[in-house]
């Protein structure tokens, strides 16, 4: 039984996710948890910068697959 598991691509993807989480913590002091990011987008008491960073991070998560389709020509 053959699978399409690609350990190097999986490792690269995991490293990119980890790097983005570390970058968010280093630059903004915030943890990159999706529930925290989403709550910051809709919270009334959040400052505009935190709301923008959270919105861009979530947008990046949503656009990752379509961007991959444009770059590689196939869905991930």
JSON list of N, CA and C in Angstrom, two decimals:
[
{"chain": "A", "resi": 1, "resn": "UNK", "atom": "N", "xyz": [0.84, -1.18, 0.00]},
{"chain": "A", "resi": 1, "resn": "UNK", "atom": "CA", "xyz": [0.00, 0.00, 0.00]},
{"chain": "A", "resi": 1, "resn": "UNK", "atom": "C", "xyz": [0.89, 1.24, 0.00]},
{"chain": "A", "resi": 2, "resn": "UNK", "atom": "N", "xyz": [0.76, 2.04, -1.04]},
{"chain": "A", "resi": 2, "resn": "UNK", "atom": "CA", "xyz": [1.53, 3.27, -1.14]},
{"chain": "A", "resi": 2, "resn": "UNK", "atom": "C", "xyz": [0.75, 4.45, -0.62]},
{"chain": "A", "resi": 3, "resn": "UNK", "atom": "N", "xyz": [1.44, 5.36, 0.01]},
{"chain": "A", "resi": 3, "resn": "UNK", "atom": "CA", "xyz": [0.81, 6.59, 0.49]},
{"chain": "A", "resi": 3, "resn": "UNK", "atom": "C", "xyz": [1.51, 7.79, -0.14]},
{"chain": "A", "resi": 4, "resn": "UNK", "atom": "N", "xyz": [0.90, 8.92, 0.00]},
{"chain": "A", "resi": 4, "resn": "UNK", "atom": "CA", "xyz": [1.50, 10.15, -0.51]},
{"chain": "A", "resi": 4, "resn": "UNK", "atom": "C", "xyz": [2.19, 10.93, 0.60]},
{"chain": "A", "resi": 5, "resn": "UNK", "atom": "N", "xyz": [2.55, 10.26, 1.68]},
{"chain": "A", "resi": 5, "resn": "UNK", "atom": "CA", "xyz": [3.22, 10.91, 2.79]},
{"chain": "A", "resi": 5, "resn": "UNK", "atom": "C", "xyz": [4.60, 11.36, 2.34]},
{"chain": "A", "resi": 6, "resn": "UNK", "atom": "N", "xyz": [4.89, 12.62, 2.56]},
{"chain": "A", "resi": 6, "resn": "UNK", "atom": "CA", "xyz": [6.19, 13.18, 2.20]},
{"chain": "A", "resi": 6, "resn": "UNK", "atom": "C", "xyz": [6.82, 13.77, 3.46]},
{"chain": "A", "resi": 7, "resn": "UNK", "atom": "N", "xyz": [7.72, 13.05, 4.08]},
{"chain": "A", "resi": 7, "resn": "UNK", "atom": "CA", "xyz": [8.27, 13.52, 5.35]},
{"chain": "A", "resi": 7, "resn": "UNK", "atom": "C", "xyz": [9.01, 14.85, 5.25]},
{"chain": "A", "resi": 8, "resn": "UNK", "atom": "N", "xyz": [9.67, 15.10, 4.12]},
{"chain": "A", "resi": 8, "resn": "UNK", "atom": "CA", "xyz": [10.43, 16.35, 4.03]},
{"chain": "A", "resi": 8, "resn": "UNK", "atom": "C", "xyz": [9.51, 17.55, 3.87]},
{"chain": "A", "resi": 9, "resn": "UNK", "atom": "N", "xyz": [8.44, 17.41, 3.09]},
{"chain": "A", "resi": 9, "resn": "UNK", "atom": "CA", "xyz": [7.48, 18.50, 2.97]},
{"chain": "A", "resi": 9, "resn": "UNK", "atom": "C", "xyz": [6.74, 18.72, 4.29]},
{"chain": "A", "resi": 10, "resn": "UNK", "atom": "N", "xyz": [6.43, 17.63, 4.98]},
{"chain": "A", "resi": 10, "resn": "UNK", "atom": "CA", "xyz": [5.77, 17.74, 6.29]},
{"chain": "A", "resi": 10, "resn": "UNK", "atom": "C", "xyz": [6.68, 18.45, 7.29]},
{"chain": "A", "resi": 11, "resn": "UNK", "atom": "N", "xyz": [7.94, 18.09, 7.29]},
{"chain": "A", "resi": 11, "resn": "UNK", "atom": "CA", "xyz": [8.90, 18.74, 8.17]},
{"chain": "A", "resi": 11, "resn": "UNK", "atom": "C", "xyz": [9.03, 20.23, 7.84]},
{"chain": "A", "resi": 12, "resn": "UNK", "atom": "N", "xyz": [9.10, 20.54, 6.55]},
{"chain": "A", "resi": 12, "resn": "UNK", "atom": "CA", "xyz": [9.19, 21.94, 6.13]},
{"chain": "A", "resi": 12, "resn": "UNK", "atom": "C", "xyz": [7.96, 22.73, 6.53]},
{"chain": "A", "resi": 13, "resn": "UNK", "atom": "N", "xyz": [6.78, 22.16, 6.35]},
{"chain": "A", "resi": 13, "resn": "UNK", "atom": "CA", "xyz": [5.55, 22.83, 6.75]},
{"chain": "A", "resi": 13, "resn": "UNK", "atom": "C", "xyz": [5.49, 23.06, 8.25]},
{"chain": "A", "resi": 14, "resn": "UNK", "atom": "N", "xyz": [5.88, 22.06, 9.01]},
{"chain": "A", "resi": 14, "resn": "UNK", "atom": "CA", "xyz": [5.91, 22.20, 10.47]},
{"chain": "A", "resi": 14, "resn": "UNK", "atom": "C", "xyz": [6.90, 23.27, 10.92]},
{"chain": "A", "resi": 15, "resn": "UNK", "atom": "N", "xyz": [8.03, 23.34, 10.24]},
{"chain": "A", "resi": 15, "resn": "UNK", "atom": "CA", "xyz": [9.02, 24.36, 10.57]},
{"chain": "A", "resi": 15, "resn": "UNK", "atom": "C", "xyz": [8.50, 25.76, 10.26]},
{"chain": "A", "resi": 16, "resn": "UNK", "atom": "N", "xyz": [7.75, 25.90, 9.16]},
{"chain": "A", "resi": 16, "resn": "UNK", "atom": "CA", "xyz": [7.18, 27.21, 8.81]},
{"chain": "A", "resi": 16, "resn": "UNK", "atom": "C", "xyz": [6.11, 27.63, 9.82]},
{"chain": "A", "resi": 17, "resn": "UNK", "atom": "N", "xyz": [5.29, 26.67, 10.26]},
{"chain": "A", "resi": 17, "resn": "UNK", "atom": "CA", "xyz": [4.29, 26.99, 11.27]},
{"chain": "A", "resi": 17, "resn": "UNK", "atom": "C", "xyz": [4.97, 27.40, 12.57]},
{"chain": "A", "resi": 18, "resn": "UNK", "atom": "N", "xyz": [5.98, 26.65, 12.97]},
{"chain": "A", "resi": 18, "resn": "UNK", "atom": "CA", "xyz": [6.72, 26.98, 14.19]},
{"chain": "A", "resi": 18, "resn": "UNK", "atom": "C", "xyz": [7.41, 28.33, 14.10]},
{"chain": "A", "resi": 19, "resn": "UNK", "atom": "N", "xyz": [8.00, 28.61, 12.94]},
{"chain": "A", "resi": 19, "resn": "UNK", "atom": "CA", "xyz": [8.68, 29.90, 12.76]},
{"chain": "A", "resi": 19, "resn": "UNK", "atom": "C", "xyz": [7.69, 31.06, 12.82]},
{"chain": "A", "resi": 20, "resn": "UNK", "atom": "N", "xyz": [6.51, 30.88, 12.25]},
{"chain": "A", "resi": 20, "resn": "UNK", "atom": "CA", "xyz": [5.52, 31.97, 12.30]},
{"chain": "A", "resi": 20, "resn": "UNK", "atom": "C", "xyz": [5.03, 32.19, 13.73]},
{"chain": "A", "resi": 21, "resn": "UNK", "atom": "N", "xyz": [4.87, 31.11, 14.49]},
{"chain": "A", "resi": 21, "resn": "UNK", "atom": "CA", "xyz": [4.45, 31.26, 15.89]},
{"chain": "A", "resi": 21, "resn": "UNK", "atom": "C", "xyz": [5.53, 31.96, 16.71]},
{"chain": "A", "resi": 22, "resn": "UNK", "atom": "N", "xyz": [6.78, 31.60, 16.49]},
{"chain": "A", "resi": 22, "resn": "UNK", "atom": "CA", "xyz": [7.89, 32.24, 17.20]},
{"chain": "A", "resi": 22, "resn": "UNK", "atom": "C", "xyz": [8.01, 33.70, 16.80]},
{"chain": "A", "resi": 23, "resn": "UNK", "atom": "N", "xyz": [7.85, 33.99, 15.52]},
{"chain": "A", "resi": 23, "resn": "UNK", "atom": "CA", "xyz": [7.94, 35.37, 15.04]},
{"chain": "A", "resi": 23, "resn": "UNK", "atom": "C", "xyz": [6.83, 36.24, 15.65]},
{"chain": "A", "resi": 24, "resn": "UNK", "atom": "N", "xyz": [5.61, 35.70, 15.75]},
{"chain": "A", "resi": 24, "resn": "UNK", "atom": "CA", "xyz": [4.53, 36.44, 16.36]},
{"chain": "A", "resi": 24, "resn": "UNK", "atom": "C", "xyz": [4.82, 36.70, 17.83]},
{"chain": "A", "resi": 25, "resn": "UNK", "atom": "N", "xyz": [5.36, 35.71, 18.54]},
{"chain": "A", "resi": 25, "resn": "UNK", "atom": "CA", "xyz": [5.69, 35.88, 19.96]},
{"chain": "A", "resi": 25, "resn": "UNK", "atom": "C", "xyz": [6.83, 36.88, 20.12]},
{"chain": "A", "resi": 26, "resn": "UNK", "atom": "N", "xyz": [7.83, 36.81, 19.25]},
{"chain": "A", "resi": 26, "resn": "UNK", "atom": "CA", "xyz": [8.98, 37.69, 19.38]},
{"chain": "A", "resi": 26, "resn": "UNK", "atom": "C", "xyz": [8.65, 39.14, 19.04]},
{"chain": "A", "resi": 27, "resn": "UNK", "atom": "N", "xyz": [7.79, 39.35, 18.06]},
{"chain": "A", "resi": 27, "resn": "UNK", "atom": "CA", "xyz": [7.51, 40.71, 17.63]},
{"chain": "A", "resi": 27, "resn": "UNK", "atom": "C", "xyz": [6.36, 41.37, 18.38]},
{"chain": "A", "resi": 28, "resn": "UNK", "atom": "N", "xyz": [5.38, 40.56, 18.83]},
{"chain": "A", "resi": 28, "resn": "UNK", "atom": "CA", "xyz": [4.20, 41.14, 19.45]},
{"chain": "A", "resi": 28, "resn": "UNK", "atom": "C", "xyz": [3.92, 40.62, 20.86]},
{"chain": "A", "resi": 29, "resn": "UNK", "atom": "N", "xyz": [4.67, 39.62, 21.30]},
{"chain": "A", "resi": 29, "resn": "UNK", "atom": "CA", "xyz": [4.45, 39.07, 22.63]},
{"chain": "A", "resi": 29, "resn": "UNK", "atom": "C", "xyz": [3.13, 38.33, 22.77]},
{"chain": "A", "resi": 30, "resn": "UNK", "atom": "N", "xyz": [2.62, 37.82, 21.66]},
{"chain": "A", "resi": 30, "resn": "UNK", "atom": "CA", "xyz": [1.34, 37.11, 21.68]},
{"chain": "A", "resi": 30, "resn": "UNK", "atom": "C", "xyz": [1.55, 35.68, 21.21]},
{"chain": "A", "resi": 31, "resn": "UNK", "atom": "N", "xyz": [0.77, 34.76, 21.78]},
{"chain": "A", "resi": 31, "resn": "UNK", "atom": "CA", "xyz": [0.83, 33.36, 21.38]},
{"chain": "A", "resi": 31, "resn": "UNK", "atom": "C", "xyz": [-0.06, 33.16, 20.16]},
{"chain": "A", "resi": 32, "resn": "UNK", "atom": "N", "xyz": [0.40, 32.37, 19.21]},
{"chain": "A", "resi": 32, "resn": "UNK", "atom": "CA", "xyz": [-0.32, 32.17, 17.95]},
{"chain": "A", "resi": 32, "resn": "UNK", "atom": "C", "xyz": [-1.33, 31.04, 18.05]},
{"chain": "A", "resi": 33, "resn": "UNK", "atom": "N", "xyz": [-2.24, 31.12, 18.97]},
{"chain": "A", "resi": 33, "resn": "UNK", "atom": "CA", "xyz": [-3.33, 30.16, 19.05]},
{"chain": "A", "resi": 33, "resn": "UNK", "atom": "C", "xyz": [-4.52, 30.69, 18.26]},
{"chain": "A", "resi": 34, "resn": "UNK", "atom": "N", "xyz": [-5.15, 29.84, 17.48]},
{"chain": "A", "resi": 34, "resn": "UNK", "atom": "CA", "xyz": [-6.21, 30.31, 16.60]},
{"chain": "A", "resi": 34, "resn": "UNK", "atom": "C", "xyz": [-7.39, 30.87, 17.37]},
{"chain": "A", "resi": 35, "resn": "UNK", "atom": "N", "xyz": [-7.73, 30.30, 18.51]},
{"chain": "A", "resi": 35, "resn": "UNK", "atom": "CA", "xyz": [-8.86, 30.84, 19.27]},
{"chain": "A", "resi": 35, "resn": "UNK", "atom": "C", "xyz": [-8.52, 32.21, 19.85]},
{"chain": "A", "resi": 36, "resn": "UNK", "atom": "N", "xyz": [-7.31, 32.41, 20.32]},
{"chain": "A", "resi": 36, "resn": "UNK", "atom": "CA", "xyz": [-6.89, 33.71, 20.83]},
{"chain": "A", "resi": 36, "resn": "UNK", "atom": "C", "xyz": [-6.83, 34.76, 19.74]},
{"chain": "A", "resi": 37, "resn": "UNK", "atom": "N", "xyz": [-6.31, 34.36, 18.58]},
{"chain": "A", "resi": 37, "resn": "UNK", "atom": "CA", "xyz": [-6.24, 35.29, 17.45]},
{"chain": "A", "resi": 37, "resn": "UNK", "atom": "C", "xyz": [-7.63, 35.70, 16.98]},
{"chain": "A", "resi": 38, "resn": "UNK", "atom": "N", "xyz": [-8.50, 34.73, 16.87]},
{"chain": "A", "resi": 38, "resn": "UNK", "atom": "CA", "xyz": [-9.86, 35.02, 16.42]},
{"chain": "A", "resi": 38, "resn": "UNK", "atom": "C", "xyz": [-10.60, 35.90, 17.42]},
{"chain": "A", "resi": 39, "resn": "UNK", "atom": "N", "xyz": [-10.42, 35.63, 18.70]},
{"chain": "A", "resi": 39, "resn": "UNK", "atom": "CA", "xyz": [-11.10, 36.45, 19.71]},
{"chain": "A", "resi": 39, "resn": "UNK", "atom": "C", "xyz": [-10.57, 37.88, 19.70]},
{"chain": "A", "resi": 40, "resn": "UNK", "atom": "N", "xyz": [-9.27, 38.06, 19.40]},
{"chain": "A", "resi": 40, "resn": "UNK", "atom": "CA", "xyz": [-8.71, 39.41, 19.31]},
{"chain": "A", "resi": 40, "resn": "UNK", "atom": "C", "xyz": [-9.29, 40.19, 18.14]},
{"chain": "A", "resi": 41, "resn": "UNK", "atom": "N", "xyz": [-9.64, 39.50, 17.07]},
{"chain": "A", "resi": 41, "resn": "UNK", "atom": "CA", "xyz": [-10.22, 40.18, 15.90]},
{"chain": "A", "resi": 41, "resn": "UNK", "atom": "C", "xyz": [-11.57, 40.78, 16.25]},
{"chain": "A", "resi": 42, "resn": "UNK", "atom": "N", "xyz": [-12.37, 40.06, 17.03]},
{"chain": "A", "resi": 42, "resn": "UNK", "atom": "CA", "xyz": [-13.73, 40.49, 17.32]},
{"chain": "A", "resi": 42, "resn": "UNK", "atom": "C", "xyz": [-13.90, 41.18, 18.67]},
{"chain": "A", "resi": 43, "resn": "UNK", "atom": "N", "xyz": [-12.85, 41.28, 19.47]},
{"chain": "A", "resi": 43, "resn": "UNK", "atom": "CA", "xyz": [-12.96, 41.90, 20.79]},
{"chain": "A", "resi": 43, "resn": "UNK", "atom": "C", "xyz": [-13.06, 43.42, 20.65]},
{"chain": "A", "resi": 44, "resn": "UNK", "atom": "N", "xyz": [-13.86, 44.02, 21.47]},
{"chain": "A", "resi": 44, "resn": "UNK", "atom": "CA", "xyz": [-14.02, 45.48, 21.44]},
{"chain": "A", "resi": 44, "resn": "UNK", "atom": "C", "xyz": [-12.85, 46.20, 22.11]},
{"chain": "A", "resi": 45, "resn": "UNK", "atom": "N", "xyz": [-12.24, 45.56, 23.10]},
{"chain": "A", "resi": 45, "resn": "UNK", "atom": "CA", "xyz": [-11.20, 46.23, 23.88]},
{"chain": "A", "resi": 45, "resn": "UNK", "atom": "C", "xyz": [-9.80, 46.10, 23.28]},
{"chain": "A", "resi": 46, "resn": "UNK", "atom": "N", "xyz": [-9.65, 45.36, 22.18]},
{"chain": "A", "resi": 46, "resn": "UNK", "atom": "CA", "xyz": [-8.33, 45.14, 21.59]},
{"chain": "A", "resi": 46, "resn": "UNK", "atom": "C", "xyz": [-7.88, 46.36, 20.80]},
{"chain": "A", "resi": 47, "resn": "UNK", "atom": "N", "xyz": [-6.60, 46.70, 20.90]},
{"chain": "A", "resi": 47, "resn": "UNK", "atom": "CA", "xyz": [-6.09, 47.83, 20.12]},
{"chain": "A", "resi": 47, "resn": "UNK", "atom": "C", "xyz": [-6.05, 47.48, 18.63]},
{"chain": "A", "resi": 48, "resn": "UNK", "atom": "N", "xyz": [-6.00, 48.47, 17.80]},
{"chain": "A", "resi": 48, "resn": "UNK", "atom": "CA", "xyz": [-6.09, 48.28, 16.35]},
{"chain": "A", "resi": 48, "resn": "UNK", "atom": "C", "xyz": [-4.92, 47.48, 15.80]},
{"chain": "A", "resi": 49, "resn": "UNK", "atom": "N", "xyz": [-3.72, 47.68, 16.35]},
{"chain": "A", "resi": 49, "resn": "UNK", "atom": "CA", "xyz": [-2.56, 46.95, 15.85]},
{"chain": "A", "resi": 49, "resn": "UNK", "atom": "C", "xyz": [-2.70, 45.46, 16.11]},
{"chain": "A", "resi": 50, "resn": "UNK", "atom": "N", "xyz": [-3.11, 45.09, 17.32]},
{"chain": "A", "resi": 50, "resn": "UNK", "atom": "CA", "xyz": [-3.29, 43.67, 17.66]},
{"chain": "A", "resi": 50, "resn": "UNK", "atom": "C", "xyz": [-4.38, 43.05, 16.80]},
{"chain": "A", "resi": 51, "resn": "UNK", "atom": "N", "xyz": [-5.43, 43.81, 16.57]},
{"chain": "A", "resi": 51, "resn": "UNK", "atom": "CA", "xyz": [-6.52, 43.31, 15.72]},
{"chain": "A", "resi": 51, "resn": "UNK", "atom": "C", "xyz": [-6.01, 43.09, 14.29]},
{"chain": "A", "resi": 52, "resn": "UNK", "atom": "N", "xyz": [-5.22, 44.01, 13.77]},
{"chain": "A", "resi": 52, "resn": "UNK", "atom": "CA", "xyz": [-4.69, 43.88, 12.42]},
{"chain": "A", "resi": 52, "resn": "UNK", "atom": "C", "xyz": [-3.75, 42.70, 12.27]},
{"chain": "A", "resi": 53, "resn": "UNK", "atom": "N", "xyz": [-2.85, 42.53, 13.23]},
{"chain": "A", "resi": 53, "resn": "UNK", "atom": "CA", "xyz": [-1.91, 41.41, 13.18]},
{"chain": "A", "resi": 53, "resn": "UNK", "atom": "C", "xyz": [-2.67, 40.09, 13.23]},
{"chain": "A", "resi": 54, "resn": "UNK", "atom": "N", "xyz": [-3.66, 40.02, 14.10]},
{"chain": "A", "resi": 54, "resn": "UNK", "atom": "CA", "xyz": [-4.46, 38.80, 14.22]},
{"chain": "A", "resi": 54, "resn": "UNK", "atom": "C", "xyz": [-5.21, 38.51, 12.94]},
{"chain": "A", "resi": 55, "resn": "UNK", "atom": "N", "xyz": [-5.80, 39.54, 12.36]},
{"chain": "A", "resi": 55, "resn": "UNK", "atom": "CA", "xyz": [-6.54, 39.36, 11.11]},
{"chain": "A", "resi": 55, "resn": "UNK", "atom": "C", "xyz": [-5.63, 38.91, 9.98]},
{"chain": "A", "resi": 56, "resn": "UNK", "atom": "N", "xyz": [-4.43, 39.48, 9.89]},
{"chain": "A", "resi": 56, "resn": "UNK", "atom": "CA", "xyz": [-3.49, 39.08, 8.85]},
{"chain": "A", "resi": 56, "resn": "UNK", "atom": "C", "xyz": [-3.03, 37.64, 9.04]},
{"chain": "A", "resi": 57, "resn": "UNK", "atom": "N", "xyz": [-2.81, 37.23, 10.28]},
{"chain": "A", "resi": 57, "resn": "UNK", "atom": "CA", "xyz": [-2.37, 35.86, 10.56]},
{"chain": "A", "resi": 57, "resn": "UNK", "atom": "C", "xyz": [-3.45, 34.87, 10.15]},
{"chain": "A", "resi": 58, "resn": "UNK", "atom": "N", "xyz": [-4.70, 35.14, 10.52]},
{"chain": "A", "resi": 58, "resn": "UNK", "atom": "CA", "xyz": [-5.81, 34.25, 10.16]},
{"chain": "A", "resi": 58, "resn": "UNK", "atom": "C", "xyz": [-6.02, 34.26, 8.65]},
{"chain": "A", "resi": 59, "resn": "UNK", "atom": "N", "xyz": [-5.89, 35.41, 8.01]},
{"chain": "A", "resi": 59, "resn": "UNK", "atom": "CA", "xyz": [-6.00, 35.49, 6.57]},
{"chain": "A", "resi": 59, "resn": "UNK", "atom": "C", "xyz": [-4.92, 34.65, 5.88]},
{"chain": "A", "resi": 60, "resn": "UNK", "atom": "N", "xyz": [-3.72, 34.69, 6.42]},
{"chain": "A", "resi": 60, "resn": "UNK", "atom": "CA", "xyz": [-2.64, 33.86, 5.89]},
{"chain": "A", "resi": 60, "resn": "UNK", "atom": "C", "xyz": [-2.94, 32.38, 6.00]},
{"chain": "A", "resi": 61, "resn": "UNK", "atom": "N", "xyz": [-3.56, 31.97, 7.09]},
{"chain": "A", "resi": 61, "resn": "UNK", "atom": "CA", "xyz": [-3.96, 30.58, 7.24]},
{"chain": "A", "resi": 61, "resn": "UNK", "atom": "C", "xyz": [-4.99, 30.19, 6.18]},
{"chain": "A", "resi": 62, "resn": "UNK", "atom": "N", "xyz": [-5.93, 31.08, 5.94]},
{"chain": "A", "resi": 62, "resn": "UNK", "atom": "CA", "xyz": [-7.00, 30.78, 4.98]},
{"chain": "A", "resi": 62, "resn": "UNK", "atom": "C", "xyz": [-6.51, 30.81, 3.53]},
{"chain": "A", "resi": 63, "resn": "UNK", "atom": "N", "xyz": [-5.54, 31.65, 3.24]},
{"chain": "A", "resi": 63, "resn": "UNK", "atom": "CA", "xyz": [-5.06, 31.79, 1.86]},
{"chain": "A", "resi": 63, "resn": "UNK", "atom": "C", "xyz": [-3.89, 30.87, 1.51]},
{"chain": "A", "resi": 64, "resn": "UNK", "atom": "N", "xyz": [-3.39, 30.11, 2.45]},
{"chain": "A", "resi": 64, "resn": "UNK", "atom": "CA", "xyz": [-2.23, 29.26, 2.20]},
{"chain": "A", "resi": 64, "resn": "UNK", "atom": "C", "xyz": [-2.49, 28.24, 1.09]},
{"chain": "A", "resi": 65, "resn": "UNK", "atom": "N", "xyz": [-3.62, 27.54, 1.14]},
{"chain": "A", "resi": 65, "resn": "UNK", "atom": "CA", "xyz": [-3.91, 26.53, 0.13]},
{"chain": "A", "resi": 65, "resn": "UNK", "atom": "C", "xyz": [-4.15, 27.15, -1.25]},
{"chain": "A", "resi": 66, "resn": "UNK", "atom": "N", "xyz": [-4.95, 28.22, -1.38]},
{"chain": "A", "resi": 66, "resn": "UNK", "atom": "CA", "xyz": [-5.10, 28.82, -2.72]},
{"chain": "A", "resi": 66, "resn": "UNK", "atom": "C", "xyz": [-3.78, 29.35, -3.29]},
{"chain": "A", "resi": 67, "resn": "UNK", "atom": "N", "xyz": [-2.92, 29.90, -2.45]},
{"chain": "A", "resi": 67, "resn": "UNK", "atom": "CA", "xyz": [-1.62, 30.37, -2.93]},
{"chain": "A", "resi": 67, "resn": "UNK", "atom": "C", "xyz": [-0.78, 29.19, -3.40]},
{"chain": "A", "resi": 68, "resn": "UNK", "atom": "N", "xyz": [-0.86, 28.09, -2.68]},
{"chain": "A", "resi": 68, "resn": "UNK", "atom": "CA", "xyz": [-0.14, 26.89, -3.09]},
{"chain": "A", "resi": 68, "resn": "UNK", "atom": "C", "xyz": [-0.64, 26.43, -4.47]},
{"chain": "A", "resi": 69, "resn": "UNK", "atom": "N", "xyz": [-1.95, 26.49, -4.68]},
{"chain": "A", "resi": 69, "resn": "UNK", "atom": "CA", "xyz": [-2.52, 26.11, -5.97]},
{"chain": "A", "resi": 69, "resn": "UNK", "atom": "C", "xyz": [-1.98, 27.00, -7.08]},
{"chain": "A", "resi": 70, "resn": "UNK", "atom": "N", "xyz": [-1.87, 28.30, -6.84]},
{"chain": "A", "resi": 70, "resn": "UNK", "atom": "CA", "xyz": [-1.33, 29.20, -7.85]},
{"chain": "A", "resi": 70, "resn": "UNK", "atom": "C", "xyz": [0.14, 28.92, -8.15]},
{"chain": "A", "resi": 71, "resn": "UNK", "atom": "N", "xyz": [0.90, 28.59, -7.12]},
{"chain": "A", "resi": 71, "resn": "UNK", "atom": "CA", "xyz": [2.34, 28.38, -7.30]},
{"chain": "A", "resi": 71, "resn": "UNK", "atom": "C", "xyz": [2.64, 27.03, -7.93]},
{"chain": "A", "resi": 72, "resn": "UNK", "atom": "N", "xyz": [1.99, 25.98, -7.45]},
{"chain": "A", "resi": 72, "resn": "UNK", "atom": "CA", "xyz": [2.34, 24.63, -7.90]},
{"chain": "A", "resi": 72, "resn": "UNK", "atom": "C", "xyz": [1.41, 24.07, -8.98]},
{"chain": "A", "resi": 73, "resn": "UNK", "atom": "N", "xyz": [0.20, 24.62, -9.08]},
{"chain": "A", "resi": 73, "resn": "UNK", "atom": "CA", "xyz": [-0.74, 24.11, -10.07]},
{"chain": "A", "resi": 73, "resn": "UNK", "atom": "C", "xyz": [-1.59, 22.96, -9.59]},
{"chain": "A", "resi": 74, "resn": "UNK", "atom": "N", "xyz": [-1.45, 22.55, -8.34]},
{"chain": "A", "resi": 74, "resn": "UNK", "atom": "CA", "xyz": [-2.26, 21.47, -7.80]},
{"chain": "A", "resi": 74, "resn": "UNK", "atom": "C", "xyz": [-2.58, 21.76, -6.34]},
{"chain": "A", "resi": 75, "resn": "UNK", "atom": "N", "xyz": [-3.72, 21.20, -5.88]},
{"chain": "A", "resi": 75, "resn": "UNK", "atom": "CA", "xyz": [-4.11, 21.41, -4.47]},
{"chain": "A", "resi": 75, "resn": "UNK", "atom": "C", "xyz": [-3.19, 20.61, -3.56]},
{"chain": "A", "resi": 76, "resn": "UNK", "atom": "N", "xyz": [-2.91, 21.15, -2.38]},
{"chain": "A", "resi": 76, "resn": "UNK", "atom": "CA", "xyz": [-2.06, 20.41, -1.45]},
{"chain": "A", "resi": 76, "resn": "UNK", "atom": "C", "xyz": [-2.76, 19.17, -0.92]}
]
